[in-house]
């Protein structure tokens, strides 16, 4: 089971290292032909406007939409979650995106003052032990559709991880901590 990692921009190498540690074969996805060789895909954190532009330039938007609609498991972390969302708040009007998951991703939800922070919170499906979450200019998820299950929320109720069928979105970066549980969860999807 080869796990594709979208490698246009952002922290794809950290995902790759984590999967290597778990023992899952990976492939960097940059072109539509790479997509044909993978069974699932991670869209990493980075800058959603840049990744969106590159997706469009490399002709990846439609092939990706088709694969994901056909049930290929996909996981977007941070910028990747923004790219998966059907609606983007605080985005740029010309921001290309996949627009598949029935959520609103509110970009830079923690303001520009607070660049990054870490907290420990439980995640549905990962057991009792809280997960260390690293947030970097992170979005939150709002207006979850009926088919979307929230997996984790902040103390104020804002959702930071959710799943809709074979689509997973996390606003934080599990690839930046040693905890493998979120990656294993994705591999089990
Ligand atoms: N703020 C970034 C964006 O809008 C996301 C940041 C991240 O992926 N760490 O794309």
Short mmCIF file of N, CA and C and ligand atoms in Angstrom, two decimals:
data_model
loop_
_atom_site.label_atom_id
_atom_site.label_comp_id
_atom_site.label_asym_id
_atom_site.label_seq_id
_atom_site.Cartn_x
_atom_site.Cartn_y
_atom_site.Cartn_z
N UNK A 1 0.85 -1.20 0.00
CA UNK A 1 0.00 0.00 0.00
C UNK A 1 0.88 1.25 0.00
N UNK A 2 1.05 1.85 -1.17
CA UNK A 2 1.92 3.03 -1.25
C UNK A 2 1.15 4.29 -0.86
N UNK A 3 1.74 5.05 0.05
CA UNK A 3 1.12 6.29 0.50
C UNK A 3 1.75 7.44 -0.27
N UNK A 4 0.95 8.14 -1.05
CA UNK A 4 1.43 9.32 -1.75
C UNK A 4 1.50 10.50 -0.81
N UNK A 5 2.53 11.31 -0.99
CA UNK A 5 2.62 12.55 -0.22
C UNK A 5 2.77 13.68 -1.23
N UNK A 6 1.81 14.57 -1.25
CA UNK A 6 1.86 15.69 -2.18
C UNK A 6 3.10 16.52 -1.85
N UNK A 7 3.99 16.65 -2.83
CA UNK A 7 5.32 17.22 -2.55
C UNK A 7 5.57 18.47 -3.41
N UNK A 8 4.61 19.37 -3.41
CA UNK A 8 4.75 20.60 -4.20
C UNK A 8 5.36 21.72 -3.36
N UNK A 9 4.97 21.77 -2.10
CA UNK A 9 5.46 22.79 -1.18
C UNK A 9 5.06 22.34 0.22
N UNK A 10 5.78 22.84 1.24
CA UNK A 10 5.39 22.55 2.61
C UNK A 10 6.19 21.41 3.22
N UNK A 11 5.69 20.86 4.32
CA UNK A 11 6.51 19.94 5.12
C UNK A 11 6.23 18.47 4.78
N UNK A 12 6.35 18.15 3.50
CA UNK A 12 6.10 16.77 3.06
C UNK A 12 7.18 15.81 3.55
N UNK A 13 8.42 16.30 3.73
CA UNK A 13 9.51 15.39 4.15
C UNK A 13 9.26 14.84 5.55
N UNK A 14 8.66 15.65 6.40
CA UNK A 14 8.38 15.19 7.77
C UNK A 14 7.35 14.06 7.77
N UNK A 15 6.34 14.17 6.90
CA UNK A 15 5.38 13.07 6.77
C UNK A 15 6.08 11.81 6.26
N UNK A 16 6.96 12.04 5.29
CA UNK A 16 7.68 10.91 4.68
C UNK A 16 8.51 10.17 5.73
N UNK A 17 9.21 10.95 6.57
CA UNK A 17 10.04 10.33 7.61
C UNK A 17 9.19 9.53 8.60
N UNK A 18 8.07 10.10 8.98
CA UNK A 18 7.17 9.41 9.92
C UNK A 18 6.69 8.09 9.32
N UNK A 19 6.28 8.10 8.06
CA UNK A 19 5.77 6.88 7.43
C UNK A 19 6.88 5.85 7.25
N UNK A 20 8.08 6.33 6.97
CA UNK A 20 9.23 5.43 6.85
C UNK A 20 9.44 4.70 8.17
N UNK A 21 9.33 5.48 9.27
CA UNK A 21 9.51 4.89 10.60
C UNK A 21 8.46 3.82 10.89
N UNK A 22 7.24 4.07 10.43
CA UNK A 22 6.16 3.11 10.63
C UNK A 22 6.33 1.90 9.70
N UNK A 23 7.07 2.11 8.60
CA UNK A 23 7.29 1.01 7.66
C UNK A 23 6.33 1.02 6.48
N UNK A 24 5.70 2.16 6.19
CA UNK A 24 4.78 2.26 5.05
C UNK A 24 5.53 2.83 3.85
N UNK A 25 5.42 2.17 2.68
CA UNK A 25 6.08 2.69 1.49
C UNK A 25 5.44 4.02 1.05
N UNK A 26 6.26 4.97 0.62
CA UNK A 26 5.76 6.29 0.24
C UNK A 26 6.21 6.67 -1.16
N UNK A 27 5.51 7.60 -1.75
CA UNK A 27 5.90 8.15 -3.05
C UNK A 27 5.55 9.64 -3.05
N UNK A 28 6.52 10.47 -3.46
CA UNK A 28 6.24 11.90 -3.58
C UNK A 28 5.40 12.14 -4.83
N UNK A 29 4.29 12.84 -4.64
CA UNK A 29 3.38 13.10 -5.76
C UNK A 29 3.56 14.54 -6.23
N UNK A 30 3.98 14.68 -7.49
CA UNK A 30 4.13 16.01 -8.08
C UNK A 30 3.36 16.15 -9.38
N UNK A 31 3.06 15.01 -10.01
CA UNK A 31 2.41 15.01 -11.32
C UNK A 31 1.26 14.00 -11.32
N UNK A 32 0.30 14.17 -12.24
CA UNK A 32 -0.83 13.23 -12.30
C UNK A 32 -0.38 11.78 -12.41
N UNK A 33 0.73 11.51 -13.11
CA UNK A 33 1.16 10.11 -13.28
C UNK A 33 1.58 9.48 -11.94
N UNK A 34 2.06 10.29 -11.01
CA UNK A 34 2.41 9.76 -9.69
C UNK A 34 1.17 9.31 -8.93
N UNK A 35 0.10 10.06 -9.15
CA UNK A 35 -1.16 9.78 -8.45
C UNK A 35 -1.66 8.37 -8.77
N UNK A 36 -1.38 7.92 -10.00
CA UNK A 36 -1.84 6.59 -10.40
C UNK A 36 -1.12 5.48 -9.65
N UNK A 37 0.01 5.82 -9.03
CA UNK A 37 0.82 4.80 -8.36
C UNK A 37 0.59 4.72 -6.86
N UNK A 38 -0.34 5.50 -6.33
CA UNK A 38 -0.55 5.50 -4.88
C UNK A 38 -1.97 5.09 -4.52
N UNK A 39 -2.10 4.54 -3.30
CA UNK A 39 -3.41 4.06 -2.84
C UNK A 39 -4.06 5.05 -1.88
N UNK A 40 -3.27 5.98 -1.34
CA UNK A 40 -3.82 7.03 -0.49
C UNK A 40 -2.90 8.22 -0.54
N UNK A 41 -3.35 9.35 -0.01
CA UNK A 41 -2.57 10.58 -0.20
C UNK A 41 -2.62 11.49 1.02
N UNK A 42 -1.45 12.04 1.36
CA UNK A 42 -1.37 13.07 2.39
C UNK A 42 -1.11 14.42 1.72
N UNK A 43 -1.88 15.43 2.09
CA UNK A 43 -1.62 16.80 1.63
C UNK A 43 -1.04 17.55 2.83
N UNK A 44 0.22 17.94 2.75
CA UNK A 44 0.90 18.46 3.95
C UNK A 44 0.55 19.91 4.27
N UNK A 45 1.10 20.37 5.38
CA UNK A 45 1.00 21.78 5.73
C UNK A 45 1.98 22.59 4.89
N UNK A 46 1.74 23.86 4.87
CA UNK A 46 2.57 24.77 4.07
C UNK A 46 1.77 26.03 3.87
N UNK A 47 1.67 26.48 2.66
CA UNK A 47 0.87 27.67 2.36
C UNK A 47 -0.20 27.25 1.35
N UNK A 48 -1.45 27.28 1.79
CA UNK A 48 -2.53 26.74 0.95
C UNK A 48 -2.66 27.48 -0.38
N UNK A 49 -2.39 28.79 -0.38
CA UNK A 49 -2.50 29.55 -1.65
C UNK A 49 -1.43 29.07 -2.63
N UNK A 50 -0.21 28.84 -2.15
CA UNK A 50 0.88 28.37 -3.01
C UNK A 50 0.62 26.95 -3.48
N UNK A 51 0.25 26.06 -2.56
CA UNK A 51 0.00 24.66 -2.95
C UNK A 51 -1.15 24.62 -3.96
N UNK A 52 -2.18 25.43 -3.73
CA UNK A 52 -3.32 25.48 -4.65
C UNK A 52 -2.90 25.90 -6.05
N UNK A 53 -2.07 26.93 -6.12
CA UNK A 53 -1.59 27.41 -7.43
C UNK A 53 -0.79 26.33 -8.13
N UNK A 54 0.08 25.65 -7.38
CA UNK A 54 0.92 24.60 -7.97
C UNK A 54 0.07 23.40 -8.41
N UNK A 55 -0.95 23.07 -7.60
CA UNK A 55 -1.86 21.98 -7.99
C UNK A 55 -2.49 22.29 -9.35
N UNK A 56 -2.89 23.53 -9.51
CA UNK A 56 -3.53 23.95 -10.74
C UNK A 56 -2.51 23.93 -11.90
N UNK A 57 -1.31 24.45 -11.66
CA UNK A 57 -0.26 24.49 -12.69
C UNK A 57 0.13 23.11 -13.19
N UNK A 58 0.20 22.14 -12.26
CA UNK A 58 0.64 20.79 -12.63
C UNK A 58 -0.52 19.90 -13.07
N UNK A 59 -1.69 20.49 -13.24
CA UNK A 59 -2.83 19.73 -13.74
C UNK A 59 -3.31 18.65 -12.78
N UNK A 60 -3.17 18.91 -11.48
CA UNK A 60 -3.50 17.88 -10.50
C UNK A 60 -4.91 18.01 -9.92
N UNK A 61 -5.55 19.16 -10.11
CA UNK A 61 -6.82 19.37 -9.40
C UNK A 61 -7.88 18.35 -9.82
N UNK A 62 -8.13 18.23 -11.11
CA UNK A 62 -9.20 17.31 -11.54
C UNK A 62 -8.87 15.84 -11.26
N UNK A 63 -7.64 15.36 -11.60
CA UNK A 63 -7.32 13.96 -11.26
C UNK A 63 -7.43 13.67 -9.77
N UNK A 64 -7.04 14.65 -8.95
CA UNK A 64 -7.13 14.46 -7.51
C UNK A 64 -8.58 14.38 -7.05
N UNK A 65 -9.39 15.32 -7.56
CA UNK A 65 -10.81 15.30 -7.20
C UNK A 65 -11.44 13.97 -7.56
N UNK A 66 -11.13 13.47 -8.75
CA UNK A 66 -11.72 12.21 -9.20
C UNK A 66 -11.31 11.06 -8.28
N UNK A 67 -10.00 10.97 -7.96
CA UNK A 67 -9.54 9.88 -7.10
C UNK A 67 -10.20 9.95 -5.72
N UNK A 68 -10.29 11.16 -5.18
CA UNK A 68 -10.82 11.32 -3.81
C UNK A 68 -12.32 11.01 -3.82
N UNK A 69 -13.03 11.50 -4.84
CA UNK A 69 -14.47 11.18 -4.94
C UNK A 69 -14.69 9.69 -5.10
N UNK A 70 -13.75 9.01 -5.78
CA UNK A 70 -13.87 7.56 -5.97
C UNK A 70 -13.46 6.77 -4.73
N UNK A 71 -13.07 7.48 -3.67
CA UNK A 71 -12.85 6.81 -2.40
C UNK A 71 -11.41 6.63 -1.96
N UNK A 72 -10.45 7.25 -2.67
CA UNK A 72 -9.07 7.16 -2.20
C UNK A 72 -8.96 7.93 -0.87
N UNK A 73 -8.46 7.25 0.20
CA UNK A 73 -8.31 7.96 1.46
C UNK A 73 -7.33 9.13 1.33
N UNK A 74 -7.72 10.27 1.89
CA UNK A 74 -6.88 11.47 1.81
C UNK A 74 -6.85 12.14 3.17
N UNK A 75 -5.69 12.69 3.50
CA UNK A 75 -5.53 13.39 4.79
C UNK A 75 -4.85 14.72 4.54
N UNK A 76 -5.52 15.78 4.92
CA UNK A 76 -4.92 17.12 4.81
C UNK A 76 -4.55 17.64 6.17
N UNK A 77 -3.28 18.04 6.33
CA UNK A 77 -2.86 18.65 7.59
C UNK A 77 -2.68 20.15 7.35
N UNK A 78 -3.33 20.94 8.16
CA UNK A 78 -3.20 22.41 8.15
C UNK A 78 -3.51 22.98 6.77
N UNK A 79 -2.54 23.42 5.99
CA UNK A 79 -2.84 23.93 4.65
C UNK A 79 -3.58 22.86 3.84
N UNK A 80 -3.23 21.60 4.06
CA UNK A 80 -3.89 20.49 3.37
C UNK A 80 -5.37 20.40 3.73
N UNK A 81 -5.68 20.70 4.99
CA UNK A 81 -7.08 20.70 5.43
C UNK A 81 -7.84 21.84 4.74
N UNK A 82 -7.17 22.97 4.59
CA UNK A 82 -7.79 24.13 3.91
C UNK A 82 -8.11 23.76 2.46
N UNK A 83 -7.16 23.05 1.81
CA UNK A 83 -7.35 22.67 0.40
C UNK A 83 -8.48 21.66 0.23
N UNK A 84 -8.73 20.85 1.26
CA UNK A 84 -9.80 19.85 1.17
C UNK A 84 -11.18 20.46 1.37
N UNK A 85 -11.24 21.57 2.10
CA UNK A 85 -12.53 22.13 2.52
C UNK A 85 -13.35 22.66 1.35
N UNK A 86 -14.66 22.46 1.45
CA UNK A 86 -15.57 23.02 0.43
C UNK A 86 -15.63 24.54 0.52
N UNK A 87 -15.46 25.07 1.75
CA UNK A 87 -15.56 26.52 1.94
C UNK A 87 -14.33 27.02 2.70
N UNK A 88 -13.81 28.17 2.26
CA UNK A 88 -12.64 28.75 2.93
C UNK A 88 -13.02 30.14 3.43
N UNK A 89 -12.85 30.35 4.74
CA UNK A 89 -13.09 31.68 5.30
C UNK A 89 -11.74 32.35 5.47
N UNK A 90 -11.70 33.65 5.21
CA UNK A 90 -10.44 34.38 5.36
C UNK A 90 -9.41 33.94 4.30
N UNK A 91 -9.93 33.43 3.19
CA UNK A 91 -9.04 32.98 2.11
C UNK A 91 -8.87 34.08 1.07
N UNK A 92 -8.17 33.76 0.01
CA UNK A 92 -8.07 34.68 -1.12
C UNK A 92 -9.09 34.26 -2.16
N UNK A 93 -9.72 35.22 -2.79
CA UNK A 93 -10.82 34.89 -3.70
C UNK A 93 -10.34 34.03 -4.87
N UNK A 94 -9.06 34.19 -5.24
CA UNK A 94 -8.55 33.45 -6.40
C UNK A 94 -7.79 32.19 -6.00
N UNK A 95 -8.00 31.74 -4.76
CA UNK A 95 -7.23 30.62 -4.22
C UNK A 95 -7.74 29.28 -4.79
N UNK A 96 -6.98 28.60 -5.69
CA UNK A 96 -7.46 27.31 -6.19
C UNK A 96 -7.48 26.28 -5.06
N UNK A 97 -8.45 25.38 -5.12
CA UNK A 97 -8.66 24.46 -4.00
C UNK A 97 -9.39 23.21 -4.49
N UNK A 98 -9.38 22.15 -3.69
CA UNK A 98 -10.06 20.93 -4.10
C UNK A 98 -11.55 20.99 -3.77
N UNK A 99 -11.89 21.61 -2.63
CA UNK A 99 -13.29 21.86 -2.30
C UNK A 99 -14.15 20.62 -2.17
N UNK A 100 -13.74 19.63 -1.38
CA UNK A 100 -14.47 18.37 -1.32
C UNK A 100 -15.13 18.08 0.02
N UNK A 101 -14.54 18.52 1.10
CA UNK A 101 -15.04 18.14 2.42
C UNK A 101 -16.05 19.18 2.90
N UNK A 102 -17.16 18.70 3.48
CA UNK A 102 -18.26 19.59 3.83
C UNK A 102 -17.98 20.33 5.15
N UNK A 103 -16.97 21.20 5.09
CA UNK A 103 -16.60 22.04 6.24
C UNK A 103 -16.17 23.41 5.72
N UNK A 104 -16.15 24.38 6.63
CA UNK A 104 -15.52 25.66 6.33
C UNK A 104 -14.18 25.67 7.06
N UNK A 105 -13.10 25.89 6.33
CA UNK A 105 -11.79 26.05 6.98
C UNK A 105 -11.55 27.55 7.15
N UNK A 106 -11.44 27.97 8.39
CA UNK A 106 -11.14 29.38 8.65
C UNK A 106 -9.63 29.54 8.77
N UNK A 107 -9.04 30.16 7.76
CA UNK A 107 -7.58 30.30 7.73
C UNK A 107 -7.09 31.23 8.84
N UNK A 108 -5.89 30.96 9.31
CA UNK A 108 -5.22 31.80 10.30
C UNK A 108 -6.16 32.19 11.44
N UNK A 109 -6.85 31.17 11.97
CA UNK A 109 -7.91 31.41 12.94
C UNK A 109 -7.40 31.94 14.27
N UNK A 110 -6.10 31.82 14.51
CA UNK A 110 -5.57 32.26 15.79
C UNK A 110 -4.87 33.62 15.68
N UNK A 111 -5.08 34.29 14.54
CA UNK A 111 -4.54 35.64 14.36
C UNK A 111 -3.07 35.62 14.02
N UNK A 112 -2.55 36.76 13.69
CA UNK A 112 -1.14 36.83 13.29
C UNK A 112 -0.23 36.98 14.51
N UNK A 113 -0.80 37.39 15.64
CA UNK A 113 0.00 37.56 16.86
C UNK A 113 0.57 36.22 17.31
N UNK A 114 -0.32 35.22 17.29
CA UNK A 114 0.05 33.92 17.81
C UNK A 114 0.44 33.03 16.64
N UNK A 115 1.71 32.99 16.31
CA UNK A 115 2.20 32.23 15.16
C UNK A 115 2.05 30.73 15.36
N UNK A 116 2.47 30.26 16.55
CA UNK A 116 2.38 28.83 16.79
C UNK A 116 2.27 28.52 18.27
N UNK A 117 1.67 27.39 18.58
CA UNK A 117 1.55 26.94 19.96
C UNK A 117 1.30 25.44 19.98
N UNK A 118 1.48 24.84 21.15
CA UNK A 118 1.27 23.40 21.28
C UNK A 118 0.33 23.12 22.44
N UNK A 119 -0.55 22.16 22.26
CA UNK A 119 -1.42 21.73 23.35
C UNK A 119 -1.62 20.21 23.27
N UNK A 120 -2.09 19.64 24.36
CA UNK A 120 -2.40 18.21 24.40
C UNK A 120 -3.90 18.04 24.51
N UNK A 121 -4.47 17.31 23.54
CA UNK A 121 -5.92 17.11 23.55
C UNK A 121 -6.24 15.69 23.10
N UNK A 122 -7.33 15.14 23.62
CA UNK A 122 -7.73 13.81 23.15
C UNK A 122 -8.29 13.88 21.73
N UNK A 123 -8.10 12.80 20.99
CA UNK A 123 -8.64 12.68 19.64
C UNK A 123 -9.49 11.42 19.58
N UNK A 124 -10.71 11.56 19.09
CA UNK A 124 -11.62 10.42 18.95
C UNK A 124 -10.96 9.34 18.09
N UNK A 125 -10.87 8.13 18.63
CA UNK A 125 -10.29 7.03 17.85
C UNK A 125 -8.83 6.77 18.16
N UNK A 126 -8.20 7.65 18.95
CA UNK A 126 -6.77 7.45 19.27
C UNK A 126 -6.55 6.98 20.70
N UNK A 127 -7.61 6.64 21.40
CA UNK A 127 -7.45 6.18 22.78
C UNK A 127 -7.50 7.32 23.77
N UNK A 128 -7.27 6.97 25.05
CA UNK A 128 -7.44 7.95 26.13
C UNK A 128 -6.33 8.97 26.20
N UNK A 129 -5.13 8.55 25.80
CA UNK A 129 -3.99 9.45 25.97
C UNK A 129 -4.08 10.63 25.00
N UNK A 130 -3.99 11.88 25.52
CA UNK A 130 -4.09 13.05 24.64
C UNK A 130 -2.95 13.08 23.62
N UNK A 131 -3.19 13.76 22.54
CA UNK A 131 -2.20 13.88 21.47
C UNK A 131 -1.56 15.27 21.58
N UNK A 132 -0.24 15.32 21.44
CA UNK A 132 0.42 16.62 21.38
C UNK A 132 0.12 17.25 20.01
N UNK A 133 -0.47 18.44 20.03
CA UNK A 133 -0.84 19.11 18.77
C UNK A 133 -0.02 20.37 18.58
N UNK A 134 0.63 20.45 17.44
CA UNK A 134 1.42 21.64 17.09
C UNK A 134 0.62 22.45 16.08
N UNK A 135 0.30 23.69 16.44
CA UNK A 135 -0.45 24.57 15.55
C UNK A 135 0.49 25.66 15.02
N UNK A 136 0.52 25.80 13.69
CA UNK A 136 1.36 26.84 13.08
C UNK A 136 0.50 27.64 12.10
N UNK A 137 0.21 28.87 12.44
CA UNK A 137 -0.71 29.71 11.64
C UNK A 137 -1.88 28.87 11.13
N UNK A 138 -2.52 28.24 12.09
CA UNK A 138 -3.45 27.15 11.78
C UNK A 138 -4.87 27.64 11.52
N UNK A 139 -5.61 26.84 10.75
CA UNK A 139 -7.04 27.10 10.59
C UNK A 139 -7.83 26.38 11.69
N UNK A 140 -9.14 26.66 11.78
CA UNK A 140 -10.06 25.79 12.50
C UNK A 140 -11.16 25.39 11.52
N UNK A 141 -11.93 24.36 11.89
CA UNK A 141 -12.99 23.86 11.02
C UNK A 141 -14.35 24.28 11.58
N UNK A 142 -15.18 24.85 10.71
CA UNK A 142 -16.50 25.33 11.13
C UNK A 142 -17.58 24.77 10.21
N UNK A 143 -18.84 24.95 10.63
CA UNK A 143 -20.00 24.57 9.80
C UNK A 143 -19.87 23.14 9.26
N UNK A 144 -19.60 22.20 10.15
CA UNK A 144 -19.44 20.81 9.72
C UNK A 144 -20.76 20.26 9.17
N UNK A 145 -20.71 19.65 8.00
CA UNK A 145 -21.89 19.04 7.41
C UNK A 145 -22.32 17.81 8.20
N UNK A 146 -23.51 17.30 7.88
CA UNK A 146 -24.08 16.17 8.63
C UNK A 146 -23.19 14.92 8.56
N UNK A 147 -22.48 14.75 7.44
CA UNK A 147 -21.64 13.56 7.26
C UNK A 147 -20.27 13.69 7.91
N UNK A 148 -20.00 14.83 8.52
CA UNK A 148 -18.66 15.08 9.05
C UNK A 148 -18.63 14.85 10.55
N UNK A 149 -17.69 14.02 11.00
CA UNK A 149 -17.55 13.73 12.42
C UNK A 149 -16.40 14.54 12.99
N UNK A 150 -16.65 15.36 14.02
CA UNK A 150 -15.54 16.04 14.67
C UNK A 150 -14.71 15.04 15.47
N UNK A 151 -13.40 15.10 15.37
CA UNK A 151 -12.54 14.15 16.10
C UNK A 151 -11.83 14.82 17.27
N UNK A 152 -11.67 16.13 17.22
CA UNK A 152 -10.99 16.82 18.32
C UNK A 152 -11.41 18.28 18.32
N UNK A 153 -11.52 18.83 19.52
CA UNK A 153 -11.85 20.26 19.61
C UNK A 153 -11.08 20.92 20.74
N UNK A 154 -10.91 22.21 20.63
CA UNK A 154 -10.25 23.00 21.66
C UNK A 154 -11.21 23.17 22.84
N UNK A 155 -10.72 23.70 23.95
CA UNK A 155 -11.57 23.90 25.13
C UNK A 155 -12.74 24.83 24.82
N UNK A 156 -12.55 25.75 23.87
CA UNK A 156 -13.65 26.68 23.53
C UNK A 156 -14.61 26.07 22.51
N UNK A 157 -14.40 24.81 22.14
CA UNK A 157 -15.34 24.12 21.26
C UNK A 157 -14.96 24.11 19.79
N UNK A 158 -13.97 24.91 19.42
CA UNK A 158 -13.62 24.96 17.99
C UNK A 158 -12.98 23.65 17.54
N UNK A 159 -13.43 23.17 16.37
CA UNK A 159 -13.01 21.85 15.89
C UNK A 159 -11.66 21.95 15.18
N UNK A 160 -10.75 21.04 15.53
CA UNK A 160 -9.41 21.05 14.93
C UNK A 160 -9.05 19.73 14.25
N UNK A 161 -9.97 18.78 14.25
CA UNK A 161 -9.77 17.53 13.48
C UNK A 161 -11.14 16.98 13.16
N UNK A 162 -11.32 16.47 11.94
CA UNK A 162 -12.62 15.95 11.54
C UNK A 162 -12.44 14.93 10.43
N UNK A 163 -13.47 14.10 10.28
CA UNK A 163 -13.43 13.08 9.25
C UNK A 163 -14.78 13.00 8.53
N UNK A 164 -14.72 12.87 7.24
CA UNK A 164 -15.92 12.64 6.43
C UNK A 164 -15.61 11.45 5.52
N UNK A 165 -16.10 10.28 5.89
CA UNK A 165 -15.82 9.08 5.09
C UNK A 165 -14.33 8.83 4.98
N UNK A 166 -13.81 8.89 3.77
CA UNK A 166 -12.39 8.62 3.54
C UNK A 166 -11.55 9.89 3.53
N UNK A 167 -12.16 11.01 3.99
CA UNK A 167 -11.39 12.27 4.05
C UNK A 167 -11.14 12.66 5.50
N UNK A 168 -9.89 12.96 5.79
CA UNK A 168 -9.48 13.33 7.16
C UNK A 168 -8.81 14.70 7.10
N UNK A 169 -9.16 15.56 8.05
CA UNK A 169 -8.54 16.89 8.11
C UNK A 169 -8.09 17.17 9.52
N UNK A 170 -6.83 17.58 9.67
CA UNK A 170 -6.34 18.02 10.98
C UNK A 170 -5.72 19.41 10.82
N UNK A 171 -6.00 20.29 11.79
CA UNK A 171 -5.49 21.66 11.72
C UNK A 171 -4.07 21.75 12.27
N UNK A 172 -3.64 20.69 12.94
CA UNK A 172 -2.32 20.66 13.57
C UNK A 172 -1.40 19.74 12.78
N UNK A 173 -0.18 19.55 13.29
CA UNK A 173 0.86 18.84 12.54
C UNK A 173 1.38 17.61 13.28
N UNK A 174 0.74 16.45 13.15
CA UNK A 174 1.23 15.25 13.84
C UNK A 174 2.59 14.79 13.31
N UNK A 175 2.97 15.24 12.13
CA UNK A 175 4.27 14.84 11.56
C UNK A 175 5.44 15.55 12.27
N UNK A 176 5.13 16.53 13.13
CA UNK A 176 6.20 17.26 13.82
C UNK A 176 6.40 16.77 15.24
N UNK A 177 5.71 15.70 15.63
CA UNK A 177 5.90 15.12 16.96
C UNK A 177 6.23 13.64 16.77
N UNK A 178 6.81 13.00 17.80
CA UNK A 178 7.17 11.59 17.65
C UNK A 178 5.96 10.64 17.70
N UNK A 179 4.81 11.14 18.12
CA UNK A 179 3.62 10.29 18.28
C UNK A 179 3.12 9.81 16.91
N UNK A 180 3.05 8.49 16.75
CA UNK A 180 2.70 7.94 15.42
C UNK A 180 1.20 7.68 15.26
N UNK A 181 0.41 7.92 16.31
CA UNK A 181 -0.97 7.44 16.31
C UNK A 181 -1.84 8.02 15.19
N UNK A 182 -1.66 9.30 14.89
CA UNK A 182 -2.51 9.91 13.85
C UNK A 182 -2.18 9.32 12.48
N UNK A 183 -0.90 9.08 12.22
CA UNK A 183 -0.52 8.46 10.94
C UNK A 183 -1.05 7.04 10.85
N UNK A 184 -0.99 6.30 11.97
CA UNK A 184 -1.52 4.93 11.96
C UNK A 184 -3.03 4.94 11.76
N UNK A 185 -3.69 5.93 12.35
CA UNK A 185 -5.14 6.06 12.16
C UNK A 185 -5.45 6.23 10.68
N UNK A 186 -4.67 7.10 10.01
CA UNK A 186 -4.90 7.33 8.58
C UNK A 186 -4.67 6.05 7.77
N UNK A 187 -3.62 5.32 8.12
CA UNK A 187 -3.32 4.08 7.38
C UNK A 187 -4.43 3.03 7.56
N UNK A 188 -5.14 3.12 8.69
CA UNK A 188 -6.23 2.16 8.95
C UNK A 188 -7.54 2.58 8.28
N UNK A 189 -7.60 3.76 7.73
CA UNK A 189 -8.87 4.26 7.15
C UNK A 189 -9.24 3.52 5.88
N1 LIG B 1 -1.79 29.58 7.18
C1 LIG B 1 -1.45 28.61 6.18
C2 LIG B 1 -2.41 28.66 5.01
O1 LIG B 1 -3.34 29.39 4.99
C3 LIG B 1 -1.43 27.21 6.75
C4 LIG B 1 -0.30 27.05 7.71
C5 LIG B 1 0.24 25.65 7.82
O2 LIG B 1 -0.01 24.78 6.97
N2 LIG B 1 1.06 25.42 8.82
O3 LIG B 1 -2.22 27.95 4.08
#
